[in-house]
JSON list of C-alpha atoms in Angstrom, two decimals:
[
{"chain": "A", "resi": 398, "resn": "MET", "atom": "CA", "xyz": [-14.16, -25.18, -18.32]},
{"chain": "A", "resi": 399, "resn": "ILE", "atom": "CA", "xyz": [-15.42, -21.79, -19.65]},
{"chain": "A", "resi": 400, "resn": "LYS", "atom": "CA", "xyz": [-16.69, -19.41, -17.01]},
{"chain": "A", "resi": 401, "resn": "THR", "atom": "CA", "xyz": [-16.60, -16.05, -18.49]},
{"chain": "A", "resi": 402, "resn": "ILE", "atom": "CA", "xyz": [-16.88, -14.90, -22.10]},
{"chain": "A", "resi": 403, "resn": "ILE", "atom": "CA", "xyz": [-15.53, -11.33, -22.91]},
{"chain": "A", "resi": 404, "resn": "PHE", "atom": "CA", "xyz": [-16.48, -9.19, -25.77]},
{"chain": "A", "resi": 405, "resn": "ASP", "atom": "CA", "xyz": [-15.07, -6.17, -27.55]},
{"chain": "A", "resi": 406, "resn": "LEU", "atom": "CA", "xyz": [-17.42, -3.00, -28.05]},
{"chain": "A", "resi": 407, "resn": "GLY", "atom": "CA", "xyz": [-16.15, -1.58, -31.52]},
{"chain": "A", "resi": 408, "resn": "GLY", "atom": "CA", "xyz": [-16.70, -3.83, -34.46]},
{"chain": "A", "resi": 409, "resn": "VAL", "atom": "CA", "xyz": [-18.51, -6.48, -32.41]},
{"chain": "A", "resi": 410, "resn": "VAL", "atom": "CA", "xyz": [-21.24, -5.15, -30.14]},
{"chain": "A", "resi": 411, "resn": "VAL", "atom": "CA", "xyz": [-21.61, -2.06, -32.25]},
{"chain": "A", "resi": 412, "resn": "ALA", "atom": "CA", "xyz": [-20.37, -1.60, -35.89]},
{"chain": "A", "resi": 413, "resn": "PRO", "atom": "CA", "xyz": [-17.02, -0.06, -36.42]},
{"chain": "A", "resi": 414, "resn": "LEU", "atom": "CA", "xyz": [-16.46, 3.57, -37.59]},
{"chain": "A", "resi": 415, "resn": "GLY", "atom": "CA", "xyz": [-14.53, 2.81, -40.58]},
{"chain": "A", "resi": 416, "resn": "LYS", "atom": "CA", "xyz": [-13.32, 4.51, -43.65]},
{"chain": "A", "resi": 417, "resn": "PRO", "atom": "CA", "xyz": [-16.94, 7.03, -43.98]},
{"chain": "A", "resi": 418, "resn": "PHE", "atom": "CA", "xyz": [-15.85, 8.41, -40.40]},
{"chain": "A", "resi": 419, "resn": "ILE", "atom": "CA", "xyz": [-12.34, 8.74, -41.49]},
{"chain": "A", "resi": 420, "resn": "ARG", "atom": "CA", "xyz": [-13.49, 10.50, -44.88]},
{"chain": "A", "resi": 421, "resn": "GLU", "atom": "CA", "xyz": [-15.39, 12.73, -42.95]},
{"chain": "A", "resi": 422, "resn": "CYS", "atom": "CA", "xyz": [-12.76, 13.88, -40.50]},
{"chain": "A", "resi": 423, "resn": "VAL", "atom": "CA", "xyz": [-10.50, 14.28, -43.52]},
{"chain": "A", "resi": 424, "resn": "GLU", "atom": "CA", "xyz": [-13.01, 16.64, -45.10]},
{"chain": "A", "resi": 425, "resn": "LYS", "atom": "CA", "xyz": [-13.93, 18.70, -42.13]},
{"chain": "A", "resi": 426, "resn": "LEU", "atom": "CA", "xyz": [-10.22, 19.02, -40.63]},
{"chain": "A", "resi": 427, "resn": "GLY", "atom": "CA", "xyz": [-8.56, 19.52, -43.93]},
{"chain": "A", "resi": 428, "resn": "ILE", "atom": "CA", "xyz": [-5.87, 16.85, -43.42]},
{"chain": "A", "resi": 429, "resn": "GLY", "atom": "CA", "xyz": [-4.84, 14.21, -45.60]},
{"chain": "A", "resi": 430, "resn": "TRP", "atom": "CA", "xyz": [-5.98, 10.61, -45.09]},
{"chain": "A", "resi": 431, "resn": "GLU", "atom": "CA", "xyz": [-2.46, 9.32, -44.37]},
{"chain": "A", "resi": 432, "resn": "ARG", "atom": "CA", "xyz": [-1.37, 12.13, -42.09]},
{"chain": "A", "resi": 433, "resn": "LEU", "atom": "CA", "xyz": [-4.66, 12.05, -40.05]},
{"chain": "A", "resi": 434, "resn": "ALA", "atom": "CA", "xyz": [-4.21, 8.27, -39.63]},
{"chain": "A", "resi": 435, "resn": "VAL", "atom": "CA", "xyz": [-0.54, 8.87, -38.18]},
{"chain": "A", "resi": 436, "resn": "LEU", "atom": "CA", "xyz": [-1.85, 11.62, -35.90]},
{"chain": "A", "resi": 437, "resn": "MET", "atom": "CA", "xyz": [-4.78, 9.81, -34.58]},
{"chain": "A", "resi": 438, "resn": "GLY", "atom": "CA", "xyz": [-2.73, 6.78, -33.80]},
{"chain": "A", "resi": 439, "resn": "LYS", "atom": "CA", "xyz": [-0.49, 9.23, -31.81]},
{"chain": "A", "resi": 440, "resn": "TYR", "atom": "CA", "xyz": [-3.17, 10.50, -29.71]},
{"chain": "A", "resi": 441, "resn": "GLU", "atom": "CA", "xyz": [-5.71, 7.99, -29.63]},
{"chain": "A", "resi": 442, "resn": "PRO", "atom": "CA", "xyz": [-4.13, 5.97, -26.89]},
{"chain": "A", "resi": 443, "resn": "GLN", "atom": "CA", "xyz": [-4.01, 9.05, -24.49]},
{"chain": "A", "resi": 444, "resn": "MET", "atom": "CA", "xyz": [-7.68, 9.56, -25.04]},
{"chain": "A", "resi": 445, "resn": "GLN", "atom": "CA", "xyz": [-8.51, 5.99, -24.61]},
{"chain": "A", "resi": 446, "resn": "LEU", "atom": "CA", "xyz": [-6.50, 6.15, -21.35]},
{"chain": "A", "resi": 447, "resn": "GLY", "atom": "CA", "xyz": [-8.75, 8.87, -20.10]},
{"chain": "A", "resi": 448, "resn": "LYS", "atom": "CA", "xyz": [-5.60, 11.36, -20.06]},
{"chain": "A", "resi": 449, "resn": "ILE", "atom": "CA", "xyz": [-7.06, 13.70, -22.43]},
{"chain": "A", "resi": 450, "resn": "SER", "atom": "CA", "xyz": [-10.61, 14.46, -23.67]},
{"chain": "A", "resi": 451, "resn": "HIS", "atom": "CA", "xyz": [-11.78, 13.91, -27.19]},
{"chain": "A", "resi": 452, "resn": "ILE", "atom": "CA", "xyz": [-11.88, 17.68, -27.75]},
{"chain": "A", "resi": 453, "resn": "GLU", "atom": "CA", "xyz": [-8.19, 17.86, -26.49]},
{"chain": "A", "resi": 454, "resn": "PHE", "atom": "CA", "xyz": [-7.53, 14.97, -28.86]},
{"chain": "A", "resi": 455, "resn": "TRP", "atom": "CA", "xyz": [-8.62, 16.74, -31.83]},
{"chain": "A", "resi": 456, "resn": "LYS", "atom": "CA", "xyz": [-6.86, 20.02, -30.99]},
{"chain": "A", "resi": 457, "resn": "ARG", "atom": "CA", "xyz": [-3.65, 18.26, -30.69]},
{"chain": "A", "resi": 458, "resn": "ILE", "atom": "CA", "xyz": [-4.08, 16.90, -34.08]},
{"chain": "A", "resi": 459, "resn": "LEU", "atom": "CA", "xyz": [-4.81, 20.29, -35.55]},
{"chain": "A", "resi": 460, "resn": "ARG", "atom": "CA", "xyz": [-2.09, 21.98, -33.62]},
{"chain": "A", "resi": 461, "resn": "GLU", "atom": "CA", "xyz": [0.43, 19.72, -35.46]},
{"chain": "A", "resi": 462, "resn": "GLU", "atom": "CA", "xyz": [-0.77, 20.54, -38.61]},
{"chain": "A", "resi": 463, "resn": "ARG", "atom": "CA", "xyz": [-1.29, 24.50, -37.60]},
{"chain": "A", "resi": 464, "resn": "LYS", "atom": "CA", "xyz": [-5.05, 24.35, -38.30]},
{"chain": "A", "resi": 465, "resn": "GLU", "atom": "CA", "xyz": [-8.01, 25.63, -36.63]},
{"chain": "A", "resi": 466, "resn": "VAL", "atom": "CA", "xyz": [-11.54, 24.38, -36.38]},
{"chain": "A", "resi": 467, "resn": "SER", "atom": "CA", "xyz": [-13.99, 25.50, -33.94]},
{"chain": "A", "resi": 468, "resn": "GLU", "atom": "CA", "xyz": [-14.71, 23.35, -30.97]},
{"chain": "A", "resi": 469, "resn": "SER", "atom": "CA", "xyz": [-18.32, 22.77, -31.80]},
{"chain": "A", "resi": 470, "resn": "ILE", "atom": "CA", "xyz": [-17.44, 21.31, -35.05]},
{"chain": "A", "resi": 471, "resn": "LEU", "atom": "CA", "xyz": [-14.61, 19.13, -33.02]},
{"chain": "A", "resi": 472, "resn": "ARG", "atom": "CA", "xyz": [-17.48, 18.05, -30.44]},
{"chain": "A", "resi": 473, "resn": "ARG", "atom": "CA", "xyz": [-20.07, 17.22, -33.41]},
{"chain": "A", "resi": 474, "resn": "LEU", "atom": "CA", "xyz": [-17.37, 15.21, -35.31]},
{"chain": "A", "resi": 475, "resn": "TRP", "atom": "CA", "xyz": [-16.68, 12.62, -32.92]},
{"chain": "A", "resi": 476, "resn": "VAL", "atom": "CA", "xyz": [-20.00, 12.42, -31.27]},
{"chain": "A", "resi": 477, "resn": "ASP", "atom": "CA", "xyz": [-22.21, 12.62, -34.23]},
{"chain": "A", "resi": 478, "resn": "GLY", "atom": "CA", "xyz": [-19.93, 10.45, -36.24]},
{"chain": "A", "resi": 479, "resn": "TYR", "atom": "CA", "xyz": [-20.51, 7.75, -33.72]},
{"chain": "A", "resi": 480, "resn": "LYS", "atom": "CA", "xyz": [-24.06, 8.15, -33.45]},
{"chain": "A", "resi": 481, "resn": "LYS", "atom": "CA", "xyz": [-24.45, 7.62, -37.21]},
{"chain": "A", "resi": 482, "resn": "ARG", "atom": "CA", "xyz": [-22.26, 4.70, -37.70]},
{"chain": "A", "resi": 483, "resn": "ALA", "atom": "CA", "xyz": [-22.06, 2.75, -34.38]},
{"chain": "A", "resi": 484, "resn": "ASN", "atom": "CA", "xyz": [-25.27, 0.68, -34.84]},
{"chain": "A", "resi": 485, "resn": "VAL", "atom": "CA", "xyz": [-25.66, -2.00, -32.26]},
{"chain": "A", "resi": 486, "resn": "ASN", "atom": "CA", "xyz": [-25.39, -5.44, -33.24]},
{"chain": "A", "resi": 487, "resn": "THR", "atom": "CA", "xyz": [-28.95, -6.78, -32.31]},
{"chain": "A", "resi": 488, "resn": "GLU", "atom": "CA", "xyz": [-27.95, -10.46, -33.20]},
{"chain": "A", "resi": 489, "resn": "LEU", "atom": "CA", "xyz": [-25.16, -10.43, -30.77]},
{"chain": "A", "resi": 490, "resn": "HIS", "atom": "CA", "xyz": [-27.21, -8.72, -28.06]},
{"chain": "A", "resi": 491, "resn": "LYS", "atom": "CA", "xyz": [-29.74, -11.59, -28.30]},
{"chain": "A", "resi": 492, "resn": "LEU", "atom": "CA", "xyz": [-26.79, -14.07, -28.20]},
{"chain": "A", "resi": 493, "resn": "VAL", "atom": "CA", "xyz": [-25.45, -12.35, -25.26]},
{"chain": "A", "resi": 494, "resn": "LYS", "atom": "CA", "xyz": [-28.63, -12.63, -23.25]},
{"chain": "A", "resi": 495, "resn": "VAL", "atom": "CA", "xyz": [-28.65, -16.44, -23.91]},
{"chain": "A", "resi": 496, "resn": "LEU", "atom": "CA", "xyz": [-25.16, -16.70, -22.88]},
{"chain": "A", "resi": 497, "resn": "ARG", "atom": "CA", "xyz": [-25.53, -14.86, -19.75]},
{"chain": "A", "resi": 498, "resn": "LYS", "atom": "CA", "xyz": [-28.04, -17.90, -18.58]},
{"chain": "A", "resi": 499, "resn": "LYS", "atom": "CA", "xyz": [-24.75, -19.98, -18.38]},
{"chain": "A", "resi": 500, "resn": "TYR", "atom": "CA", "xyz": [-21.82, -17.81, -18.23]},
{"chain": "A", "resi": 501, "resn": "ARG", "atom": "CA", "xyz": [-20.32, -14.76, -17.12]},
{"chain": "A", "resi": 502, "resn": "VAL", "atom": "CA", "xyz": [-20.37, -12.29, -20.06]},
{"chain": "A", "resi": 503, "resn": "GLY", "atom": "CA", "xyz": [-17.99, -9.22, -20.14]},
{"chain": "A", "resi": 504, "resn": "MET", "atom": "CA", "xyz": [-16.84, -6.49, -22.10]},
{"chain": "A", "resi": 505, "resn": "ILE", "atom": "CA", "xyz": [-13.17, -4.86, -22.67]},
{"chain": "A", "resi": 506, "resn": "SER", "atom": "CA", "xyz": [-12.90, -1.94, -24.73]},
{"chain": "A", "resi": 507, "resn": "ASN", "atom": "CA", "xyz": [-10.60, 0.57, -25.90]},
{"chain": "A", "resi": 508, "resn": "THR", "atom": "CA", "xyz": [-12.91, 3.52, -25.70]},
{"chain": "A", "resi": 509, "resn": "GLN", "atom": "CA", "xyz": [-13.53, 7.26, -24.80]},
{"chain": "A", "resi": 510, "resn": "GLU", "atom": "CA", "xyz": [-16.10, 9.30, -22.68]},
{"chain": "A", "resi": 511, "resn": "PRO", "atom": "CA", "xyz": [-18.56, 10.63, -25.58]},
{"chain": "A", "resi": 512, "resn": "HIS", "atom": "CA", "xyz": [-18.93, 7.00, -26.76]},
{"chain": "A", "resi": 513, "resn": "THR", "atom": "CA", "xyz": [-19.36, 5.55, -23.54]},
{"chain": "A", "resi": 514, "resn": "SER", "atom": "CA", "xyz": [-21.77, 8.10, -22.55]},
{"chain": "A", "resi": 515, "resn": "TYR", "atom": "CA", "xyz": [-24.04, 7.53, -25.65]},
{"chain": "A", "resi": 516, "resn": "ASN", "atom": "CA", "xyz": [-23.75, 3.65, -25.10]},
{"chain": "A", "resi": 517, "resn": "ARG", "atom": "CA", "xyz": [-24.77, 3.80, -21.49]},
{"chain": "A", "resi": 518, "resn": "LYS", "atom": "CA", "xyz": [-27.95, 6.01, -22.75]},
{"chain": "A", "resi": 519, "resn": "ARG", "atom": "CA", "xyz": [-28.90, 3.45, -25.20]},
{"chain": "A", "resi": 520, "resn": "GLY", "atom": "CA", "xyz": [-28.41, 0.53, -22.80]},
{"chain": "A", "resi": 521, "resn": "VAL", "atom": "CA", "xyz": [-25.46, -1.28, -24.55]},
{"chain": "A", "resi": 522, "resn": "PHE", "atom": "CA", "xyz": [-23.65, -2.01, -21.62]},
{"chain": "A", "resi": 523, "resn": "ALA", "atom": "CA", "xyz": [-26.53, -3.62, -19.69]},
{"chain": "A", "resi": 524, "resn": "TYR", "atom": "CA", "xyz": [-25.83, -7.27, -20.17]},
{"chain": "A", "resi": 525, "resn": "PHE", "atom": "CA", "xyz": [-22.10, -7.10, -19.64]},
{"chain": "A", "resi": 526, "resn": "ASN", "atom": "CA", "xyz": [-20.37, -7.71, -16.42]},
{"chain": "A", "resi": 527, "resn": "PRO", "atom": "CA", "xyz": [-17.86, -6.82, -16.07]},
{"chain": "A", "resi": 528, "resn": "CYS", "atom": "CA", "xyz": [-17.65, -3.99, -18.57]},
{"chain": "A", "resi": 529, "resn": "LEU", "atom": "CA", "xyz": [-13.91, -2.61, -18.42]},
{"chain": "A", "resi": 530, "resn": "LEU", "atom": "CA", "xyz": [-13.76, 0.49, -20.52]},
{"chain": "A", "resi": 531, "resn": "SER", "atom": "CA", "xyz": [-10.23, 1.80, -21.03]},
{"chain": "A", "resi": 532, "resn": "HIS", "atom": "CA", "xyz": [-10.81, 5.42, -20.17]},
{"chain": "A", "resi": 533, "resn": "LYS", "atom": "CA", "xyz": [-12.38, 4.54, -16.87]},
{"chain": "A", "resi": 534, "resn": "VAL", "atom": "CA", "xyz": [-9.82, 1.91, -15.89]},
{"chain": "A", "resi": 535, "resn": "GLY", "atom": "CA", "xyz": [-6.69, 3.43, -17.03]},
{"chain": "A", "resi": 536, "resn": "LEU", "atom": "CA", "xyz": [-5.61, 0.50, -19.11]},
{"chain": "A", "resi": 537, "resn": "ARG", "atom": "CA", "xyz": [-5.94, -0.52, -22.79]},
{"chain": "A", "resi": 538, "resn": "LYS", "atom": "CA", "xyz": [-5.61, -3.38, -25.01]},
{"chain": "A", "resi": 539, "resn": "PRO", "atom": "CA", "xyz": [-3.06, -5.35, -25.67]},
{"chain": "A", "resi": 540, "resn": "ASP", "atom": "CA", "xyz": [-1.77, -4.30, -21.97]},
{"chain": "A", "resi": 541, "resn": "GLN", "atom": "CA", "xyz": [-2.34, -7.54, -20.45]},
{"chain": "A", "resi": 542, "resn": "ARG", "atom": "CA", "xyz": [-3.30, -5.98, -17.07]},
{"chain": "A", "resi": 543, "resn": "ILE", "atom": "CA", "xyz": [-6.75, -5.17, -18.33]},
{"chain": "A", "resi": 544, "resn": "PHE", "atom": "CA", "xyz": [-7.39, -8.79, -18.72]},
{"chain": "A", "resi": 545, "resn": "LYS", "atom": "CA", "xyz": [-6.43, -9.82, -15.18]}
]
């Protein structure tokens, strides 16, 4: 018997950032696409676990490439890029409202603070309980402990 239905945030509840976001990062940071992908993959888990801020995430990437970009650009890049692209899936929100009548509906997401703050302000998490956000709980998918 199904008791709980769990959704992910990025690419499910909100649209994924995708290639346009990476393209914008490549342009603003002056780092090639492939290299940026490698560096993001290296540091993103630490950010999603809440061990480093989104600013420190970018600073570590820039340090490895011996590049400098102002902190205000780094802040805008992550936050504004998300605001531009992470549109709420309104059809899914309607479905969640219906599902909540019969099931417990939760969310598990690998995410970071600036995205959480923005999503909280716009009410994205209101229909999900539990709402397990990696940077808050210190675990991220695919670590099985986040599902228990």
